[in-house]
């Protein structure tokens, strides 16, 4: 299912379908090098699959440049004290052997160009041990267990210079981890950007992180202007096996949408909340709806709801403006995921799904 453009007139959105000849011409152009051109909302044509009427986004994601080039350390040698959620750790400048305890920590090493120094990482459930948006290189990183139960023995065997992550559970306490290597554990910052900065502190890359975030904000603002983001109200709904949750302003997706300047429906301008049957029309409706399917159980729940009469009555569903997006990206927690989300918005916010 391709994605076509929208023409806006005052306060209502009008879908304009391309003629067959125009579509064919655009498809041919795509085959001979449109990938070298910037995305333009007036000429978006993508091959996708479909889930209950929602166009699947991200199938053509280019991950070859997902991770940044290596960044410079704040200081070339020695050690420095880092205050973090579990205490104070004396970490080496420019660490060469890194162990990460969470996907968000792995995302940070990717965004700072240090993923090739990661000698061990936790792995996630699913078909791949690491999220697809991080590329294929991270698949070679040895596993140290799951985020809930990192294996201390495996971590010790890897002889890390530094360990970074969030507060772990089970036997992997801060004391047990710091007995292996200097450890920096992040607590519960108010935003993904604060968490990224905390990881960067543990990697001796605070300066590089500041520059990376500044570049992200510039890119987000530029994309927002190019796609007239402030003219759309985007709804974001995440399906799990047993819940339907609106991703509010405090969610990762909500924060990135705000950076781009995308508006939210009135009901979604606060914190995230669960939606009950009978509330879709008042809580989920938007000019465009992004659905996040969390695993197989979330996909099953999402398909069931989206095939129901209540969902089909949504204006966005009627207008064919429902897009299924990657859970690891839209429910992510890092700069690399945020950049991938920007790409998704750029390709879909001014689009609609055609047959």
JSON list of N, CA and C in Angstrom, two decimals, residues 48-74:
[
{"chain": "A", "resi": 48, "resn": "UNK", "atom": "N", "xyz": [4.24, -0.83, 1.14]},
{"chain": "A", "resi": 48, "resn": "UNK", "atom": "CA", "xyz": [4.05, -1.23, 2.52]},
{"chain": "A", "resi": 48, "resn": "UNK", "atom": "C", "xyz": [3.16, -2.46, 2.60]},
{"chain": "A", "resi": 49, "resn": "UNK", "atom": "N", "xyz": [3.07, -3.01, 3.79]},
{"chain": "A", "resi": 49, "resn": "UNK", "atom": "CA", "xyz": [2.06, -4.01, 4.07]},
{"chain": "A", "resi": 49, "resn": "UNK", "atom": "C", "xyz": [0.98, -3.35, 4.89]},
{"chain": "A", "resi": 50, "resn": "UNK", "atom": "N", "xyz": [-0.06, -4.09, 5.21]},
{"chain": "A", "resi": 50, "resn": "UNK", "atom": "CA", "xyz": [-1.22, -3.51, 5.87]},
{"chain": "A", "resi": 50, "resn": "UNK", "atom": "C", "xyz": [-1.67, -4.38, 7.03]},
{"chain": "A", "resi": 51, "resn": "UNK", "atom": "N", "xyz": [-2.00, -3.74, 8.13]},
{"chain": "A", "resi": 51, "resn": "UNK", "atom": "CA", "xyz": [-2.56, -4.44, 9.29]},
{"chain": "A", "resi": 51, "resn": "UNK", "atom": "C", "xyz": [-3.91, -3.83, 9.61]},
{"chain": "A", "resi": 52, "resn": "UNK", "atom": "N", "xyz": [-4.98, -4.53, 9.29]},
{"chain": "A", "resi": 52, "resn": "UNK", "atom": "CA", "xyz": [-6.35, -4.09, 9.59]},
{"chain": "A", "resi": 52, "resn": "UNK", "atom": "C", "xyz": [-6.61, -2.67, 9.10]},
{"chain": "A", "resi": 53, "resn": "UNK", "atom": "N", "xyz": [-6.11, -2.35, 7.91]},
{"chain": "A", "resi": 53, "resn": "UNK", "atom": "CA", "xyz": [-6.33, -1.04, 7.32]},
{"chain": "A", "resi": 53, "resn": "UNK", "atom": "C", "xyz": [-5.27, -0.02, 7.64]},
{"chain": "A", "resi": 54, "resn": "UNK", "atom": "N", "xyz": [-4.33, -0.35, 8.52]},
{"chain": "A", "resi": 54, "resn": "UNK", "atom": "CA", "xyz": [-3.25, 0.56, 8.87]},
{"chain": "A", "resi": 54, "resn": "UNK", "atom": "C", "xyz": [-2.01, 0.25, 8.03]},
{"chain": "A", "resi": 55, "resn": "UNK", "atom": "N", "xyz": [-1.44, 1.27, 7.43]},
{"chain": "A", "resi": 55, "resn": "UNK", "atom": "CA", "xyz": [-0.23, 1.10, 6.63]},
{"chain": "A", "resi": 55, "resn": "UNK", "atom": "C", "xyz": [0.98, 0.94, 7.55]},
{"chain": "A", "resi": 56, "resn": "UNK", "atom": "N", "xyz": [1.77, -0.10, 7.32]},
{"chain": "A", "resi": 56, "resn": "UNK", "atom": "CA", "xyz": [2.93, -0.38, 8.17]},
{"chain": "A", "resi": 56, "resn": "UNK", "atom": "C", "xyz": [4.10, 0.52, 7.77]},
{"chain": "A", "resi": 57, "resn": "UNK", "atom": "N", "xyz": [4.64, 1.21, 8.75]},
{"chain": "A", "resi": 57, "resn": "UNK", "atom": "CA", "xyz": [5.70, 2.19, 8.53]},
{"chain": "A", "resi": 57, "resn": "UNK", "atom": "C", "xyz": [7.05, 1.61, 8.97]},
{"chain": "A", "resi": 58, "resn": "UNK", "atom": "N", "xyz": [8.10, 1.92, 8.24]},
{"chain": "A", "resi": 58, "resn": "UNK", "atom": "CA", "xyz": [9.44, 1.54, 8.66]},
{"chain": "A", "resi": 58, "resn": "UNK", "atom": "C", "xyz": [10.01, 0.33, 7.97]},
{"chain": "A", "resi": 59, "resn": "UNK", "atom": "N", "xyz": [9.28, -0.28, 7.04]},
{"chain": "A", "resi": 59, "resn": "UNK", "atom": "CA", "xyz": [9.78, -1.47, 6.37]},
{"chain": "A", "resi": 59, "resn": "UNK", "atom": "C", "xyz": [10.99, -1.18, 5.50]},
{"chain": "A", "resi": 60, "resn": "UNK", "atom": "N", "xyz": [11.10, 0.05, 5.04]},
{"chain": "A", "resi": 60, "resn": "UNK", "atom": "CA", "xyz": [12.21, 0.42, 4.18]},
{"chain": "A", "resi": 60, "resn": "UNK", "atom": "C", "xyz": [13.25, 1.26, 4.92]},
{"chain": "A", "resi": 61, "resn": "UNK", "atom": "N", "xyz": [13.26, 1.17, 6.24]},
{"chain": "A", "resi": 61, "resn": "UNK", "atom": "CA", "xyz": [14.15, 2.01, 7.03]},
{"chain": "A", "resi": 61, "resn": "UNK", "atom": "C", "xyz": [15.62, 1.73, 6.70]},
{"chain": "A", "resi": 62, "resn": "UNK", "atom": "N", "xyz": [16.37, 2.77, 6.43]},
{"chain": "A", "resi": 62, "resn": "UNK", "atom": "CA", "xyz": [17.80, 2.65, 6.15]},
{"chain": "A", "resi": 62, "resn": "UNK", "atom": "C", "xyz": [18.56, 2.76, 7.47]},
{"chain": "A", "resi": 63, "resn": "UNK", "atom": "N", "xyz": [19.15, 1.65, 7.91]},
{"chain": "A", "resi": 63, "resn": "UNK", "atom": "CA", "xyz": [19.87, 1.65, 9.17]},
{"chain": "A", "resi": 63, "resn": "UNK", "atom": "C", "xyz": [21.39, 1.68, 8.98]},
{"chain": "A", "resi": 64, "resn": "UNK", "atom": "N", "xyz": [21.82, 1.85, 7.74]},
{"chain": "A", "resi": 64, "resn": "UNK", "atom": "CA", "xyz": [23.26, 1.82, 7.49]},
{"chain": "A", "resi": 64, "resn": "UNK", "atom": "C", "xyz": [23.99, 2.98, 8.16]},
{"chain": "A", "resi": 65, "resn": "UNK", "atom": "N", "xyz": [23.27, 4.07, 8.42]},
{"chain": "A", "resi": 65, "resn": "UNK", "atom": "CA", "xyz": [23.89, 5.21, 9.09]},
{"chain": "A", "resi": 65, "resn": "UNK", "atom": "C", "xyz": [23.16, 5.54, 10.39]},
{"chain": "A", "resi": 66, "resn": "UNK", "atom": "N", "xyz": [22.54, 4.53, 10.97]},
{"chain": "A", "resi": 66, "resn": "UNK", "atom": "CA", "xyz": [21.80, 4.76, 12.21]},
{"chain": "A", "resi": 66, "resn": "UNK", "atom": "C", "xyz": [22.72, 5.24, 13.33]},
{"chain": "A", "resi": 67, "resn": "UNK", "atom": "N", "xyz": [23.90, 4.65, 13.42]},
{"chain": "A", "resi": 67, "resn": "UNK", "atom": "CA", "xyz": [24.84, 5.03, 14.47]},
{"chain": "A", "resi": 67, "resn": "UNK", "atom": "C", "xyz": [25.79, 6.11, 13.97]},
{"chain": "A", "resi": 68, "resn": "UNK", "atom": "N", "xyz": [26.11, 7.03, 14.86]},
{"chain": "A", "resi": 68, "resn": "UNK", "atom": "CA", "xyz": [26.98, 8.15, 14.52]},
{"chain": "A", "resi": 68, "resn": "UNK", "atom": "C", "xyz": [28.43, 7.70, 14.38]},
{"chain": "A", "resi": 69, "resn": "UNK", "atom": "N", "xyz": [29.24, 8.57, 13.79]},
{"chain": "A", "resi": 69, "resn": "UNK", "atom": "CA", "xyz": [30.68, 8.35, 13.76]},
{"chain": "A", "resi": 69, "resn": "UNK", "atom": "C", "xyz": [31.23, 8.55, 15.17]},
{"chain": "A", "resi": 70, "resn": "UNK", "atom": "N", "xyz": [32.39, 7.94, 15.48]},
{"chain": "A", "resi": 70, "resn": "UNK", "atom": "CA", "xyz": [32.93, 8.06, 16.84]},
{"chain": "A", "resi": 70, "resn": "UNK", "atom": "C", "xyz": [33.09, 9.51, 17.28]},
{"chain": "A", "resi": 71, "resn": "UNK", "atom": "N", "xyz": [32.69, 9.79, 18.50]},
{"chain": "A", "resi": 71, "resn": "UNK", "atom": "CA", "xyz": [32.78, 11.14, 19.06]},
{"chain": "A", "resi": 71, "resn": "UNK", "atom": "C", "xyz": [34.00, 11.25, 19.97]},
{"chain": "A", "resi": 72, "resn": "UNK", "atom": "N", "xyz": [34.40, 12.48, 20.23]},
{"chain": "A", "resi": 72, "resn": "UNK", "atom": "CA", "xyz": [35.59, 12.73, 21.05]},
{"chain": "A", "resi": 72, "resn": "UNK", "atom": "C", "xyz": [35.22, 12.73, 22.54]},
{"chain": "A", "resi": 73, "resn": "UNK", "atom": "N", "xyz": [36.13, 12.24, 23.38]},
{"chain": "A", "resi": 73, "resn": "UNK", "atom": "CA", "xyz": [35.87, 12.25, 24.83]},
{"chain": "A", "resi": 73, "resn": "UNK", "atom": "C", "xyz": [36.01, 13.65, 25.40]},
{"chain": "A", "resi": 74, "resn": "UNK", "atom": "N", "xyz": [35.45, 13.85, 26.58]},
{"chain": "A", "resi": 74, "resn": "UNK", "atom": "CA", "xyz": [35.60, 15.14, 27.26]},
{"chain": "A", "resi": 74, "resn": "UNK", "atom": "C", "xyz": [37.03, 15.35, 27.73]}
]
